[in-house]
């Protein structure tokens, strides 16, 4: 695990030295400018069981106390990073799996792009991986979501709408279109456009070289140690989220670890860098209106009006609503903010045309 402070030191050294209903079901082959691109002996009986060996006298290890709290995970830490969040567009095409570095993100938004495939916006602040990818192209609504955390934004390519937004100053950004083969590297093990990778160090270097402000305070989300407490919550240990009946995301609750493990299309989401399955504490499923707006199948998604939601924590699901608060998608119920449990959060945005009732299975 690398903290931002370590990258900060490395960076300083480097710089010092140097629009129709949901009817489209097929994604286009080329969607934007980024596409050009053993037996044991029985133990001897003890002679005498002494009081000292009694389990009643064993002391439980003390839980470590921390001085600070991570703003985007609510977890304890000795020192909060001074750096602002970094939001990275991560490819989720089958040819882009498994991904690298996504399990280190504090928050991941999973949202449809063209056809029936989703893409990820991974927001990093408390942790950072050594490498990220495959990096993919931007859409306008991902830029809005990144702006909710005042994030630095990293992508490889853009749609026309995203291009206009970024060039107009909607977010400080780094685009692989202009740094392909330098800051961004192509993997020989995959084919373009599913093979663009960048190290976190290079991302920070590239962003800093453009003169962007790299340090700032981060406003925290709302957390509670045990998450929400509500008698109306339902059992939710193995939950599936379907996107237009074509692609499915699964979350299975690990009671011992008290977290949900993620799979895509019935295959465990294993991070290539750590060989670990992606796991999170919170899953927030939200309905939003989707509308196809061009012949490429690009979408307009309403992420500002709020709507119905489902919040999964600790093997249970709570029916809630969602709101957009200064760009952040957050849970509310009866007008009251609902806390996240300390840990990482995965937010799945689904079309309201099918909604939670038609898209989510496994909630009893």
CSV table of C-alpha atoms in Angstrom, one decimal:
chain,number,residue,atom,x,y,z
A,1,UNK,CA,0.0,0.0,0.0
A,2,UNK,CA,1.3,3.4,-0.9
A,3,UNK,CA,0.2,6.6,0.8
A,4,UNK,CA,0.0,9.8,-1.1
A,5,UNK,CA,2.8,11.2,1.1
A,6,UNK,CA,5.2,8.7,-0.5
A,7,UNK,CA,4.1,9.6,-4.0
A,8,UNK,CA,4.4,13.3,-3.1
A,9,UNK,CA,8.1,12.8,-2.2
A,10,UNK,CA,8.7,10.9,-5.4
A,11,UNK,CA,6.9,13.5,-7.4
A,12,UNK,CA,8.8,16.4,-5.9
A,13,UNK,CA,12.1,14.6,-6.9
A,14,UNK,CA,10.9,14.1,-10.4
A,15,UNK,CA,9.8,17.6,-10.8
A,16,UNK,CA,12.9,19.0,-9.3
A,17,UNK,CA,15.0,17.1,-11.8
A,18,UNK,CA,12.9,17.8,-14.6
A,19,UNK,CA,-31.6,10.8,-26.8
A,20,UNK,CA,-34.2,7.9,-27.7
A,21,UNK,CA,-35.6,5.2,-25.3
A,22,UNK,CA,-33.3,2.3,-24.1
A,23,UNK,CA,-33.5,0.3,-27.3
A,24,UNK,CA,-29.8,0.0,-28.3
A,25,UNK,CA,-28.5,-3.4,-27.4
A,26,UNK,CA,-25.2,-3.6,-29.4
A,27,UNK,CA,-22.2,-1.5,-28.7
A,28,UNK,CA,-20.3,-0.1,-31.7
A,29,UNK,CA,-17.0,-1.6,-32.6
A,30,UNK,CA,-15.4,1.8,-32.5
A,31,UNK,CA,-16.9,4.3,-30.1
A,32,UNK,CA,-14.6,7.3,-29.9
A,33,UNK,CA,-11.1,8.7,-30.4
A,34,UNK,CA,-9.6,6.4,-27.7
A,35,UNK,CA,-10.3,3.3,-29.9
A,36,UNK,CA,-7.5,4.2,-32.2
A,37,UNK,CA,-5.6,3.6,-29.9
A,38,UNK,CA,0.5,-33.6,6.6
A,39,UNK,CA,-0.2,-36.5,9.3
A,40,UNK,CA,0.5,-35.2,12.8
A,41,UNK,CA,1.4,-37.1,16.0
A,42,UNK,CA,-1.1,-36.8,18.8
A,43,UNK,CA,-0.1,-34.1,21.3
A,44,UNK,CA,1.0,-35.2,24.8
A,45,UNK,CA,-1.4,-34.5,27.6
A,46,UNK,CA,-0.3,-31.7,29.7
A,47,UNK,CA,0.8,-32.7,33.2
A,48,UNK,CA,-1.3,-30.0,34.9
A,49,UNK,CA,-3.6,-27.3,33.6
A,50,UNK,CA,-2.6,-24.2,35.4
A,51,UNK,CA,-4.5,-21.0,35.9
A,52,UNK,CA,-2.1,-19.2,33.6
A,53,UNK,CA,-3.2,-21.5,30.7
A,54,UNK,CA,-6.9,-20.7,31.3
A,55,UNK,CA,-8.5,-18.9,28.4
A,56,UNK,CA,-10.3,-16.8,31.0
A,57,UNK,CA,-7.0,-15.1,31.9
A,58,UNK,CA,-5.9,-14.4,28.4
A,59,UNK,CA,-5.9,-10.8,27.5
A,60,UNK,CA,-7.7,-9.7,24.3
A,61,UNK,CA,-5.4,-7.7,22.0
A,62,UNK,CA,-6.2,-4.0,22.2
A,63,UNK,CA,-7.7,-2.4,19.2
A,64,UNK,CA,-5.4,0.1,17.7
A,65,UNK,CA,-6.5,3.7,18.1
A,66,UNK,CA,-6.0,6.2,15.4
A,67,UNK,CA,-5.7,9.9,15.5
A,68,UNK,CA,-7.5,10.6,12.2
A,69,UNK,CA,-10.2,9.3,9.9
A,70,UNK,CA,-10.1,8.8,6.2
A,71,UNK,CA,-12.7,11.1,4.6
A,72,UNK,CA,-13.9,8.8,1.9
A,73,UNK,CA,-13.8,5.5,3.8
A,74,UNK,CA,-14.4,6.5,7.4
A,75,UNK,CA,-11.5,4.2,8.5
A,76,UNK,CA,-8.9,5.1,11.1
A,77,UNK,CA,-5.5,6.4,10.0
A,78,UNK,CA,-2.5,7.9,11.6
A,79,UNK,CA,-2.3,10.6,9.0
A,80,UNK,CA,-4.8,11.8,6.3
A,81,UNK,CA,-3.2,12.5,2.9
A,82,UNK,CA,-2.9,16.1,1.9
A,83,UNK,CA,-3.6,15.2,-1.7
A,84,UNK,CA,-6.9,15.6,-3.4
A,85,UNK,CA,-8.7,12.6,-4.8
A,86,UNK,CA,-7.8,11.1,-8.2
A,87,UNK,CA,-10.6,9.7,-10.3
A,88,UNK,CA,-9.7,7.3,-13.1
A,89,UNK,CA,-11.8,5.9,-15.9
A,90,UNK,CA,-11.4,2.1,-15.9
A,91,UNK,CA,-12.4,-0.2,-18.7
A,92,UNK,CA,-14.9,-3.0,-18.0
A,93,UNK,CA,-15.1,-4.7,-21.4
A,94,UNK,CA,-14.7,-8.5,-21.1
A,95,UNK,CA,-11.4,-8.1,-23.0
A,96,UNK,CA,-10.2,-5.6,-20.3
A,97,UNK,CA,-10.8,-8.0,-17.4
A,98,UNK,CA,-9.3,-8.6,-14.9
A,99,UNK,CA,-8.4,-5.1,-14.1
A,100,UNK,CA,-5.4,-3.7,-12.2
A,101,UNK,CA,-5.6,-1.4,-9.2
A,102,UNK,CA,-9.3,-1.0,-8.8
A,103,UNK,CA,-9.5,-2.8,-5.4
A,104,UNK,CA,-7.5,0.1,-3.9
A,105,UNK,CA,-10.2,2.7,-4.8
A,106,UNK,CA,-12.2,4.3,-1.9
A,107,UNK,CA,-15.3,4.7,-4.1
A,108,UNK,CA,-16.2,3.1,-7.5
A,109,UNK,CA,-19.1,4.2,-9.6
A,110,UNK,CA,-20.3,1.6,-12.1
A,111,UNK,CA,-22.4,3.0,-14.9
A,112,UNK,CA,-23.5,2.0,-18.4
A,113,UNK,CA,-21.7,3.6,-21.4
A,114,UNK,CA,-22.7,2.3,-24.9
A,115,UNK,CA,-24.7,-1.0,-25.4
A,116,UNK,CA,-24.9,-3.2,-22.4
A,117,UNK,CA,-21.5,-2.7,-20.9
A,118,UNK,CA,-20.6,-0.7,-17.9
A,119,UNK,CA,-17.5,1.4,-17.1
A,120,UNK,CA,-15.9,2.3,-13.8
A,121,UNK,CA,-15.0,5.6,-12.3
A,122,UNK,CA,-12.5,4.7,-9.5
A,123,UNK,CA,-11.9,7.4,-6.9
A,124,UNK,CA,-8.6,7.1,-5.0
A,125,UNK,CA,-7.6,9.0,-1.9
A,126,UNK,CA,-6.7,6.8,1.1
A,127,UNK,CA,-4.8,4.3,-0.9
A,128,UNK,CA,-3.1,4.2,-4.3
A,129,UNK,CA,-2.0,1.2,-6.4
A,130,UNK,CA,1.3,1.1,-8.2
A,131,UNK,CA,-0.5,0.7,-11.6
A,132,UNK,CA,-3.9,1.4,-13.0
A,133,UNK,CA,-5.9,0.0,-15.9
A,134,UNK,CA,-6.9,-0.6,-18.5
A,135,UNK,CA,-7.7,3.1,-18.7
A,136,UNK,CA,-10.6,4.1,-20.9
A,137,UNK,CA,-12.3,7.1,-22.3
A,138,UNK,CA,-14.5,9.7,-20.5
A,139,UNK,CA,-18.2,10.4,-20.7
A,140,UNK,CA,-19.8,13.6,-19.4
A,141,UNK,CA,-21.6,12.1,-16.5
A,142,UNK,CA,-18.4,10.5,-15.1
A,143,UNK,CA,-16.8,14.0,-15.2
A,144,UNK,CA,-19.7,15.3,-13.1
A,145,UNK,CA,-19.3,12.4,-10.6
A,146,UNK,CA,-15.5,13.1,-10.3
A,147,UNK,CA,-16.2,16.8,-9.7
A,148,UNK,CA,-18.4,15.8,-6.7
A,149,UNK,CA,-15.1,15.0,-4.9
A,150,UNK,CA,-13.2,17.8,-6.6
A,151,UNK,CA,-11.0,15.1,-8.1
A,152,UNK,CA,-8.2,15.1,-10.5
A,153,UNK,CA,-9.5,13.2,-13.6
A,154,UNK,CA,-7.6,10.6,-15.6
A,155,UNK,CA,-8.9,9.1,-18.8
A,156,UNK,CA,-7.7,7.8,-22.2
A,157,UNK,CA,-10.0,9.4,-24.8
A,158,UNK,CA,-13.4,11.2,-24.6
A,159,UNK,CA,-16.8,11.5,-26.1
A,160,UNK,CA,-17.7,14.8,-27.8
A,161,UNK,CA,-19.6,15.9,-24.8
A,162,UNK,CA,-16.8,15.0,-22.4
A,163,UNK,CA,-14.2,16.7,-24.6
A,164,UNK,CA,-16.2,19.9,-24.5
A,165,UNK,CA,-16.6,19.7,-20.7
A,166,UNK,CA,-12.9,19.0,-20.0
A,167,UNK,CA,-11.6,21.6,-22.4
A,168,UNK,CA,-13.9,24.1,-20.8
A,169,UNK,CA,-12.4,23.5,-17.4
A,170,UNK,CA,-15.0,21.2,-15.8
A,171,UNK,CA,-12.2,19.2,-14.1
A,172,UNK,CA,-8.4,19.1,-14.0
A,173,UNK,CA,-7.6,16.2,-16.3
A,174,UNK,CA,-4.9,14.0,-17.9
A,175,UNK,CA,-5.8,12.4,-21.2
A,176,UNK,CA,-3.9,9.4,-22.6
A,177,UNK,CA,-4.7,10.7,-26.2
A,178,UNK,CA,-1.8,13.1,-25.7
A,179,UNK,CA,0.5,10.9,-23.6
A,180,UNK,CA,0.2,7.5,-25.3
A,181,UNK,CA,3.6,5.7,-25.1
A,182,UNK,CA,4.9,8.3,-22.6
A,183,UNK,CA,2.9,8.5,-19.4
A,184,UNK,CA,0.4,5.9,-20.6
A,185,UNK,CA,1.8,2.5,-21.7
A,186,UNK,CA,0.2,-0.1,-23.9
A,187,UNK,CA,0.3,-3.7,-22.7
A,188,UNK,CA,1.4,-6.3,-25.3
A,189,UNK,CA,-0.8,-8.9,-23.7
A,190,UNK,CA,-4.0,-7.2,-24.8
A,191,UNK,CA,-5.4,-5.4,-27.8
A,192,UNK,CA,-6.3,-1.8,-28.1
A,193,UNK,CA,-8.4,-0.1,-26.8
A,194,UNK,CA,-8.2,-2.5,-23.9
A,195,UNK,CA,-4.5,-2.2,-23.1
A,196,UNK,CA,-3.8,1.3,-21.8
A,197,UNK,CA,-2.1,1.5,-18.4
A,198,UNK,CA,-0.6,4.2,-16.2
A,199,UNK,CA,1.3,4.1,-12.9
A,200,UNK,CA,0.0,6.3,-10.1
A,201,UNK,CA,3.3,8.1,-10.0
A,202,UNK,CA,3.1,9.0,-13.7
A,203,UNK,CA,-0.5,10.1,-13.3
A,204,UNK,CA,0.5,12.5,-10.5
A,205,UNK,CA,3.5,13.7,-12.5
A,206,UNK,CA,1.4,14.4,-15.5
A,207,UNK,CA,-1.3,16.3,-13.6
A,208,UNK,CA,1.3,18.3,-11.6
A,209,UNK,CA,3.1,19.3,-14.8
A,210,UNK,CA,-0.1,20.9,-16.0
A,211,UNK,CA,0.0,23.2,-13.0
A,212,UNK,CA,-3.1,21.8,-11.2
A,213,UNK,CA,-3.4,22.2,-7.5
A,214,UNK,CA,-2.5,18.8,-6.0
A,215,UNK,CA,-3.2,19.3,-2.3
A,216,UNK,CA,-6.4,20.3,-0.5
A,217,UNK,CA,-8.8,19.3,2.3
A,218,UNK,CA,-11.3,16.6,1.4
A,219,UNK,CA,-14.9,16.9,2.7
A,220,UNK,CA,-15.8,13.6,4.4
A,221,UNK,CA,-18.8,11.4,3.7
A,222,UNK,CA,-21.1,10.4,6.5
A,223,UNK,CA,-20.0,7.2,8.3
A,224,UNK,CA,-21.2,5.2,11.4
A,225,UNK,CA,-19.1,2.3,12.9
A,226,UNK,CA,-21.9,-0.3,12.4
A,227,UNK,CA,-23.4,1.4,9.4
A,228,UNK,CA,-27.2,2.0,9.5
A,229,UNK,CA,-29.5,0.5,12.1
A,230,UNK,CA,-33.0,-0.1,10.8
A,231,UNK,CA,-35.4,-3.0,11.6
A,232,UNK,CA,-36.9,-2.8,8.1
A,233,UNK,CA,-33.6,-4.0,6.4
A,234,UNK,CA,-33.9,-7.3,4.5
A,235,UNK,CA,-31.5,-10.2,4.2
A,236,UNK,CA,-29.0,-9.7,1.3
A,237,UNK,CA,-26.1,-12.1,1.3
A,238,UNK,CA,-25.9,-13.0,-2.4
A,239,UNK,CA,-27.1,-10.2,-4.6
A,240,UNK,CA,-27.1,-9.9,-8.4
A,241,UNK,CA,-27.5,-6.7,-10.4
A,242,UNK,CA,-28.5,-7.1,-14.0
A,243,UNK,CA,-27.8,-4.5,-16.7
A,244,UNK,CA,-30.5,-4.9,-19.4
A,245,UNK,CA,-30.5,-8.7,-18.9
A,246,UNK,CA,-27.2,-8.9,-20.7
A,247,UNK,CA,-24.5,-8.3,-18.1
A,248,UNK,CA,-24.6,-9.2,-14.4
A,249,UNK,CA,-22.7,-8.1,-11.3
A,250,UNK,CA,-22.7,-10.3,-8.2
A,251,UNK,CA,-21.9,-9.4,-4.6
A,252,UNK,CA,-21.5,-12.2,-2.0
A,253,UNK,CA,-21.3,-11.4,1.7
A,254,UNK,CA,-18.3,-12.8,3.6
A,255,UNK,CA,-19.6,-12.9,7.2
A,256,UNK,CA,-16.1,-13.5,8.7
A,257,UNK,CA,-14.6,-10.5,6.9
A,258,UNK,CA,-17.8,-8.5,7.1
A,259,UNK,CA,-17.6,-7.4,3.5
A,260,UNK,CA,-19.0,-8.1,0.0
A,261,UNK,CA,-16.9,-9.9,-2.6
A,262,UNK,CA,-17.5,-8.8,-6.2
A,263,UNK,CA,-17.9,-10.9,-9.4
A,264,UNK,CA,-18.6,-10.0,-13.0
A,265,UNK,CA,-20.6,-12.4,-15.2
A,266,UNK,CA,-20.1,-15.2,-12.6
A,267,UNK,CA,-16.4,-14.7,-12.5
A,268,UNK,CA,-14.6,-13.5,-9.4
A,269,UNK,CA,-13.2,-10.0,-9.9
A,270,UNK,CA,-9.6,-10.6,-9.1
A,271,UNK,CA,-7.1,-7.7,-9.1
A,272,UNK,CA,-4.1,-8.6,-11.2
A,273,UNK,CA,-1.7,-6.7,-9.0
A,274,UNK,CA,-2.7,-8.3,-5.6
A,275,UNK,CA,-4.4,-11.5,-6.8
A,276,UNK,CA,-7.2,-10.7,-4.4
A,277,UNK,CA,-10.9,-10.5,-5.1
A,278,UNK,CA,-12.3,-7.0,-5.0
A,279,UNK,CA,-14.3,-6.5,-1.8
A,280,UNK,CA,-16.2,-3.6,-0.3
A,281,UNK,CA,-18.2,-2.7,2.8
A,282,UNK,CA,-21.0,-0.8,1.1
A,283,UNK,CA,-23.0,-1.4,-2.1
A,284,UNK,CA,-25.3,1.4,-3.1
A,285,UNK,CA,-27.6,0.7,-6.0
A,286,UNK,CA,-29.4,3.7,-7.5
A,287,UNK,CA,-32.0,4.1,-10.2
A,288,UNK,CA,-31.6,6.9,-12.7
A,289,UNK,CA,-33.3,7.8,-16.0
A,290,UNK,CA,-31.2,6.7,-19.1
A,291,UNK,CA,-31.6,7.9,-22.7
A,292,UNK,CA,-29.7,7.1,-25.8
A,293,UNK,CA,-28.7,10.3,-27.6
A,294,UNK,CA,-26.8,9.4,-30.7
A,295,UNK,CA,-26.2,6.7,-33.3
A,296,UNK,CA,-23.1,5.5,-31.4
A,297,UNK,CA,-25.4,4.5,-28.5
A,298,UNK,CA,-24.1,7.0,-26.1
A,299,UNK,CA,-26.3,7.9,-23.2
A,300,UNK,CA,-27.6,10.8,-21.3
A,301,UNK,CA,-28.1,9.8,-17.6
A,302,UNK,CA,-29.9,12.0,-15.0
A,303,UNK,CA,-27.7,11.9,-11.9
A,304,UNK,CA,-29.1,15.1,-10.4
A,305,UNK,CA,-32.8,14.5,-9.7
A,306,UNK,CA,-32.5,11.7,-7.1
A,307,UNK,CA,-34.7,8.6,-6.9
A,308,UNK,CA,-35.0,5.1,-5.4
A,309,UNK,CA,-32.0,3.3,-4.0
A,310,UNK,CA,-30.9,0.1,-2.1
A,311,UNK,CA,-28.0,0.2,0.4
A,312,UNK,CA,-26.3,-3.1,1.2
A,313,UNK,CA,-24.2,-3.4,4.4
A,314,UNK,CA,-23.4,-6.3,6.8
A,315,UNK,CA,-25.4,-8.8,4.8
A,316,UNK,CA,-28.6,-6.7,4.8
A,317,UNK,CA,-30.3,-4.3,2.4
A,318,UNK,CA,-32.1,-1.2,3.2
A,319,UNK,CA,-34.6,0.5,0.9
A,320,UNK,CA,-33.6,4.2,0.7
A,321,UNK,CA,-33.6,7.1,-1.7
A,322,UNK,CA,-30.6,8.8,-3.2
A,323,UNK,CA,-29.7,12.4,-3.6
A,324,UNK,CA,-27.1,14.4,-5.4
A,325,UNK,CA,-25.4,16.6,-2.9
A,326,UNK,CA,-22.8,18.8,-4.6
A,327,UNK,CA,-22.1,16.1,-7.1
A,328,UNK,CA,-22.0,13.2,-4.7
A,329,UNK,CA,-24.5,10.4,-4.9
A,330,UNK,CA,-25.6,9.8,-1.2
A,331,UNK,CA,-28.3,7.7,0.6
A,332,UNK,CA,-31.2,9.2,2.4
A,333,UNK,CA,-34.4,7.9,4.0
A,334,UNK,CA,-37.4,9.9,5.2
A,335,UNK,CA,-35.3,13.0,4.7
A,336,UNK,CA,-32.5,11.8,6.9
A,337,UNK,CA,-28.9,11.1,5.8
A,338,UNK,CA,-28.1,7.3,6.0
A,339,UNK,CA,-24.5,6.5,7.0
A,340,UNK,CA,-22.1,4.3,5.2
A,341,UNK,CA,-20.2,1.7,7.1
A,342,UNK,CA,-16.5,2.5,7.4
A,343,UNK,CA,-14.8,0.9,4.4
A,344,UNK,CA,-14.9,1.0,0.6
A,345,UNK,CA,-18.0,1.7,-1.4
A,346,UNK,CA,-19.3,0.5,-4.8
A,347,UNK,CA,-22.1,2.5,-6.4
A,348,UNK,CA,-24.1,0.8,-9.2
A,349,UNK,CA,-26.2,3.1,-11.3
A,350,UNK,CA,-29.0,1.2,-13.1
A,351,UNK,CA,-31.7,2.4,-15.6
A,352,UNK,CA,-34.9,3.4,-13.9
A,353,UNK,CA,-36.8,1.8,-16.8
A,354,UNK,CA,-36.1,-1.6,-15.2
A,355,UNK,CA,-35.4,-0.2,-11.8
A,356,UNK,CA,-34.4,-2.1,-8.7
A,357,UNK,CA,-37.3,-4.4,-8.8
A,358,UNK,CA,-36.5,-5.6,-12.3
A,359,UNK,CA,-32.7,-5.5,-12.0
A,360,UNK,CA,-31.8,-6.7,-8.5
A,361,UNK,CA,-32.0,-10.3,-7.3
A,362,UNK,CA,-31.2,-11.9,-3.9
A,363,UNK,CA,-32.8,-9.4,-1.5
A,364,UNK,CA,-35.3,-11.3,0.7
